[in-house]
Tab-separated table of C-alpha atoms in Angstrom:
chain	number	residue	atom	x	y	z
A	21	MET	CA	-2.441	233.981	65.518
A	22	GLN	CA	-3.773	237.502	65.893
A	23	ARG	CA	-1.347	240.314	66.586
A	24	GLY	CA	-2.915	240.909	70.031
A	25	ASP	CA	-2.105	237.312	70.971
A	26	SER	CA	1.602	237.541	70.191
A	27	LEU	CA	4.127	237.111	72.966
A	28	ALA	CA	5.451	240.614	72.393
A	29	SER	CA	1.916	242.029	72.716
A	30	GLN	CA	1.345	240.133	75.940
A	31	LEU	CA	4.652	241.344	77.385
A	32	TYR	CA	3.729	244.890	76.398
A	33	GLN	CA	0.293	244.556	77.985
A	34	VAL	CA	1.786	243.229	81.247
A	35	ALA	CA	4.304	246.091	81.306
A	36	GLN	CA	1.493	248.600	80.750
A	37	LEU	CA	-0.599	247.051	83.535
A	38	GLU	CA	2.382	247.073	85.906
A	39	ASN	CA	3.101	250.707	85.070
A	40	HIS	CA	-0.544	251.656	85.654
A	41	TRP	CA	-0.660	249.755	88.969
A	42	LEU	CA	2.564	251.374	90.130
A	43	SER	CA	1.397	254.834	89.044
A	44	GLN	CA	-1.725	254.393	91.181
A	45	GLN	CA	0.396	253.439	94.191
A	46	LEU	CA	2.679	256.430	93.674
A	47	ARG	CA	-0.299	258.749	93.211
A	48	GLN	CA	-1.443	257.747	96.704
A	49	LEU	CA	1.932	259.046	97.911
A	50	GLY	CA	1.421	262.274	95.972
A	51	LEU	CA	4.118	261.392	93.425
A	52	ASN	CA	4.374	260.676	89.741
A	53	ASN	CA	6.833	258.162	88.274
A	54	ASP	CA	9.524	260.768	87.554
A	55	GLN	CA	9.349	262.217	91.065
A	56	ALA	CA	9.626	258.742	92.581
A	57	ARG	CA	12.603	257.885	90.357
A	58	ALA	CA	14.369	261.128	91.275
A	59	LEU	CA	13.734	260.664	94.980
A	60	ASP	CA	14.987	257.087	94.824
A	61	ALA	CA	18.101	258.117	92.843
A	62	ILE	CA	18.958	260.779	95.430
A	63	ALA	CA	18.362	258.333	98.284
A	64	GLN	CA	20.682	255.790	96.648
A	65	HIS	CA	23.321	258.422	95.833
A	66	PRO	CA	23.281	261.076	98.560
A	67	ASN	CA	25.287	264.213	97.898
A	68	SER	CA	24.735	263.963	94.148
A	69	ASN	CA	24.486	267.218	92.282
A	70	GLN	CA	21.724	268.147	89.864
A	71	ARG	CA	23.776	267.153	86.794
A	72	GLN	CA	24.436	263.676	88.219
A	73	VAL	CA	20.752	263.163	88.986
A	74	ALA	CA	19.852	264.260	85.441
A	75	GLN	CA	22.319	261.717	84.038
A	76	ARG	CA	20.939	258.915	86.218
A	77	LEU	CA	17.399	259.731	85.132
A	78	GLN	CA	18.445	260.325	81.499
A	79	ARG	CA	16.718	263.717	81.509
A	80	GLN	CA	17.554	267.188	80.282
A	81	ALA	CA	18.954	269.652	82.816
A	82	ALA	CA	15.950	272.023	82.623
A	83	SER	CA	13.332	269.348	83.242
A	84	THR	CA	15.454	267.909	86.056
A	85	SER	CA	15.679	271.356	87.626
A	86	ASN	CA	11.874	271.657	87.697
A	87	LEU	CA	11.512	268.152	89.067
A	88	LEU	CA	14.010	268.803	91.867
A	89	ARG	CA	12.472	272.190	92.649
A	90	ASN	CA	9.123	270.453	93.213
A	91	LEU	CA	10.671	267.855	95.532
A	92	THR	CA	12.503	270.621	97.418
A	93	GLU	CA	9.323	272.677	97.829
A	94	ARG	CA	7.590	269.591	99.207
A	95	GLU	CA	10.508	269.163	101.629
A	96	LEU	CA	11.318	265.658	100.379
A	97	ILE	CA	14.855	266.668	99.411
A	98	GLU	CA	17.178	269.488	100.388
A	99	ARG	CA	20.043	271.275	98.692
A	100	ARG	CA	23.192	271.755	100.738
A	101	PRO	CA	26.555	273.293	99.972
A	102	SER	CA	28.947	270.770	98.476
A	103	PRO	CA	31.794	269.698	100.746
A	104	VAL	CA	34.177	269.989	97.770
A	105	SER	CA	32.941	273.099	95.929
A	106	LYS	CA	31.531	276.279	97.396
A	107	ARG	CA	29.631	277.058	94.188
A	108	GLU	CA	27.937	273.690	93.908
A	109	LYS	CA	24.928	272.313	95.787
A	110	VAL	CA	24.398	268.664	96.593
A	111	LEU	CA	21.102	266.895	97.149
A	112	ARG	CA	19.993	264.835	100.115
A	113	VAL	CA	16.731	263.193	101.075
A	114	THR	CA	15.038	264.739	104.114
A	115	THR	CA	13.457	262.740	106.932
A	116	ALA	CA	10.074	263.121	105.210
A	117	GLY	CA	11.731	262.040	101.969
A	118	GLU	CA	13.176	258.942	103.647
A	119	ALA	CA	9.678	257.935	104.779
A	120	THR	CA	8.426	258.441	101.221
A	121	VAL	CA	11.297	256.390	99.783
A	122	ALA	CA	10.393	253.581	102.208
A	123	ALA	CA	6.775	253.744	101.007
A	124	ILE	CA	7.951	253.604	97.378
A	125	GLN	CA	9.990	250.500	98.187
A	126	VAL	CA	6.921	248.910	99.809
A	127	ALA	CA	4.939	249.589	96.614
A	128	PHE	CA	7.636	247.928	94.492
A	129	GLN	CA	7.741	244.969	96.889
A	130	ARG	CA	3.956	244.606	96.649
A	131	LEU	CA	4.217	244.626	92.866
A	132	ASP	CA	6.939	241.967	93.009
A	133	ASP	CA	4.744	239.891	95.321
A	134	VAL	CA	1.808	240.101	92.891
A	135	VAL	CA	4.044	238.955	90.044
A	136	LYS	CA	5.525	236.092	92.071
A	137	GLU	CA	2.064	234.963	93.201
A	138	SER	CA	1.126	234.659	89.522
A	139	VAL	CA	4.039	232.394	88.601
A	140	PRO	CA	4.695	229.047	90.285
A	141	ILE	CA	7.936	229.166	92.263
A	142	GLU	CA	9.567	226.436	90.196
A	143	GLN	CA	9.048	228.544	87.044
A	144	GLN	CA	10.200	231.895	88.450
A	145	ARG	CA	13.924	231.384	87.795
A	146	VAL	CA	13.272	230.179	84.256
A	147	LEU	CA	11.006	233.163	83.548
A	148	GLN	CA	13.555	235.568	85.030
A	149	ALA	CA	16.292	234.110	82.814
A	150	GLN	CA	14.060	234.322	79.749
A	151	LEU	CA	13.124	237.941	80.447
A	152	THR	CA	16.808	238.795	80.930
A	153	SER	CA	17.576	237.145	77.599
A	154	ILE	CA	14.831	239.155	75.860
A	155	ALA	CA	16.100	242.407	77.391
A	156	GLU	CA	19.691	241.652	76.338
A	157	LYS	CA	18.589	240.819	72.789
A	158	LEU	CA	16.577	244.035	72.519
A	159	GLN	CA	19.526	246.062	73.844
A	160	SER	CA	21.877	244.497	71.314
A	161	GLU	CA	19.391	245.187	68.506
A	162	GLU	CA	19.332	248.855	69.588
A	163	GLY	CA	22.996	249.212	68.683
A	164	ASP	CA	22.568	247.788	65.181
Protein backbone atom coordinates (compact mmCIF):
# COMPACT_ATOMS: atom_id res chain seq x y z
CA MET A 1 0.00 0.00 0.00
CA GLN A 2 1.31 3.44 -0.88
CA ARG A 3 1.53 6.06 1.82
CA GLY A 4 -1.10 8.21 0.05
CA ASP A 5 -3.56 5.31 0.28
CA SER A 6 -3.27 4.88 4.04
CA LEU A 7 -6.29 5.48 6.23
CA ALA A 8 -4.50 8.27 8.05
CA SER A 9 -3.71 9.97 4.72
CA GLN A 10 -7.32 9.70 3.62
CA LEU A 11 -8.57 11.14 6.91
CA TYR A 12 -6.08 13.98 6.56
CA GLN A 13 -7.17 14.64 2.98
CA VAL A 14 -10.86 14.73 3.99
CA ALA A 15 -10.06 17.12 6.85
CA GLN A 16 -8.13 19.37 4.46
CA LEU A 17 -10.99 19.35 1.93
CA GLU A 18 -13.52 20.14 4.67
CA ASN A 19 -11.36 22.99 5.93
CA HIS A 20 -10.98 24.39 2.41
CA TRP A 21 -14.74 24.12 1.75
CA LEU A 22 -15.55 25.81 5.04
CA SER A 23 -12.97 28.55 4.44
CA GLN A 24 -14.64 29.33 1.11
CA GLN A 25 -18.04 29.59 2.81
CA LEU A 26 -16.64 31.87 5.51
CA ARG A 27 -14.85 34.00 2.91
CA GLN A 28 -18.25 34.69 1.34
CA LEU A 29 -19.25 36.10 4.73
CA GLY A 30 -16.10 38.22 4.83
CA LEU A 31 -14.55 36.11 7.61
CA ASN A 32 -11.57 33.86 8.09
CA ASN A 33 -11.64 30.77 10.32
CA ASP A 34 -10.28 32.58 13.39
CA GLN A 35 -12.81 35.41 13.09
CA ALA A 36 -15.65 32.91 12.77
CA ARG A 37 -14.42 30.94 15.79
CA ALA A 38 -14.14 34.11 17.88
CA LEU A 39 -17.57 35.33 16.86
CA ASP A 40 -19.10 31.95 17.64
CA ALA A 41 -17.32 31.77 21.03
CA ILE A 42 -18.65 35.20 21.99
CA ALA A 43 -22.15 34.28 20.82
CA GLN A 44 -22.06 31.10 22.92
CA HIS A 45 -20.60 32.90 25.95
CA PRO A 46 -21.94 36.46 26.02
CA ASN A 47 -20.31 38.83 28.47
CA SER A 48 -16.97 37.04 28.23
CA ASN A 49 -13.90 39.19 28.59
CA GLN A 50 -10.96 39.21 26.20
CA ARG A 51 -8.90 36.83 28.37
CA GLN A 52 -11.72 34.26 28.43
CA VAL A 53 -12.11 34.43 24.66
CA ALA A 54 -8.35 33.97 24.24
CA GLN A 55 -8.49 30.87 26.46
CA ARG A 56 -11.42 29.40 24.53
CA LEU A 57 -9.62 29.96 21.24
CA GLN A 58 -6.25 28.85 22.68
CA ARG A 59 -4.61 32.04 21.42
CA GLN A 60 -2.18 34.57 22.82
CA ALA A 61 -3.62 37.76 24.30
CA ALA A 62 -2.04 40.05 21.67
CA SER A 63 -3.35 38.13 18.67
CA THR A 64 -6.77 37.87 20.32
CA SER A 65 -6.78 41.63 20.86
CA ASN A 66 -6.19 42.24 17.14
CA LEU A 67 -8.83 39.71 16.19
CA LEU A 68 -11.42 41.29 18.49
CA ARG A 69 -10.50 44.80 17.36
CA ASN A 70 -11.27 43.75 13.77
CA LEU A 71 -14.65 42.29 14.74
CA THR A 72 -15.44 45.44 16.75
CA GLU A 73 -14.52 47.72 13.85
CA ARG A 74 -16.80 45.68 11.60
CA GLU A 75 -19.56 46.10 14.21
CA LEU A 76 -20.01 42.34 14.66
CA ILE A 77 -19.21 42.55 18.37
CA GLU A 78 -19.23 45.31 20.95
CA ARG A 79 -17.35 45.95 24.16
CA ARG A 80 -19.43 47.01 27.15
CA PRO A 81 -18.56 47.79 30.75
CA SER A 82 -18.60 44.68 32.91
CA PRO A 83 -21.48 44.46 35.37
CA VAL A 84 -19.01 43.24 38.03
CA SER A 85 -15.89 45.35 37.39
CA LYS A 86 -15.69 48.96 36.28
CA ARG A 87 -12.22 48.43 34.80
CA GLU A 88 -13.14 45.42 32.71
CA LYS A 89 -14.99 45.24 29.39
CA VAL A 90 -17.16 42.35 28.31
CA LEU A 91 -17.94 41.27 24.77
CA ARG A 92 -21.31 40.78 23.13
CA VAL A 93 -22.41 39.98 19.61
CA THR A 94 -24.26 42.82 17.87
CA THR A 95 -27.41 42.36 15.79
CA ALA A 96 -25.24 42.24 12.66
CA GLY A 97 -23.00 39.74 14.44
CA GLU A 98 -26.00 37.56 15.30
CA ALA A 99 -26.96 37.42 11.62
CA THR A 100 -23.38 36.45 10.77
CA VAL A 101 -23.34 33.75 13.46
CA ALA A 102 -26.56 32.34 11.97
CA ALA A 103 -24.91 32.27 8.53
CA ILE A 104 -21.87 30.49 10.00
CA GLN A 105 -24.18 27.88 11.53
CA VAL A 106 -25.87 27.40 8.14
CA ALA A 107 -22.45 26.80 6.56
CA PHE A 108 -21.61 24.17 9.20
CA GLN A 109 -25.01 22.53 8.69
CA ARG A 110 -24.42 22.41 4.93
CA LEU A 111 -21.05 20.78 5.53
CA ASP A 112 -22.66 18.23 7.85
CA ASP A 113 -25.30 17.54 5.20
CA VAL A 114 -22.63 16.92 2.55
CA VAL A 115 -20.85 14.48 4.86
CA LYS A 116 -24.07 12.66 5.76
CA GLU A 117 -25.08 12.41 2.09
CA SER A 118 -21.77 10.64 1.45
CA VAL A 119 -22.29 7.96 4.11
CA PRO A 120 -25.29 5.63 4.16
CA ILE A 121 -27.47 6.32 7.20
CA GLU A 122 -26.97 2.84 8.63
CA GLN A 123 -23.19 3.42 8.68
CA GLN A 124 -23.22 6.95 10.14
CA ARG A 125 -23.35 5.90 13.81
CA VAL A 126 -20.59 3.35 13.32
CA LEU A 127 -18.39 5.91 11.54
CA GLN A 128 -19.07 8.51 14.25
CA ALA A 129 -18.07 6.02 16.95
CA GLN A 130 -14.92 5.07 15.05
CA LEU A 131 -13.91 8.70 14.55
CA THR A 132 -14.49 9.38 18.25
CA SER A 133 -12.29 6.40 19.09
CA ILE A 134 -9.52 7.68 16.81
CA ALA A 135 -9.71 11.16 18.35
CA GLU A 136 -9.57 9.74 21.89
CA LYS A 137 -6.58 7.55 21.01
CA LEU A 138 -4.72 10.49 19.48
CA GLN A 139 -5.47 12.64 22.54
CA SER A 140 -4.18 9.96 24.88
CA GLU A 141 -1.02 9.57 22.77
CA GLU A 142 -0.46 13.34 23.10
CA GLY A 143 0.00 12.97 26.85
CA ASP A 144 2.61 10.22 26.55
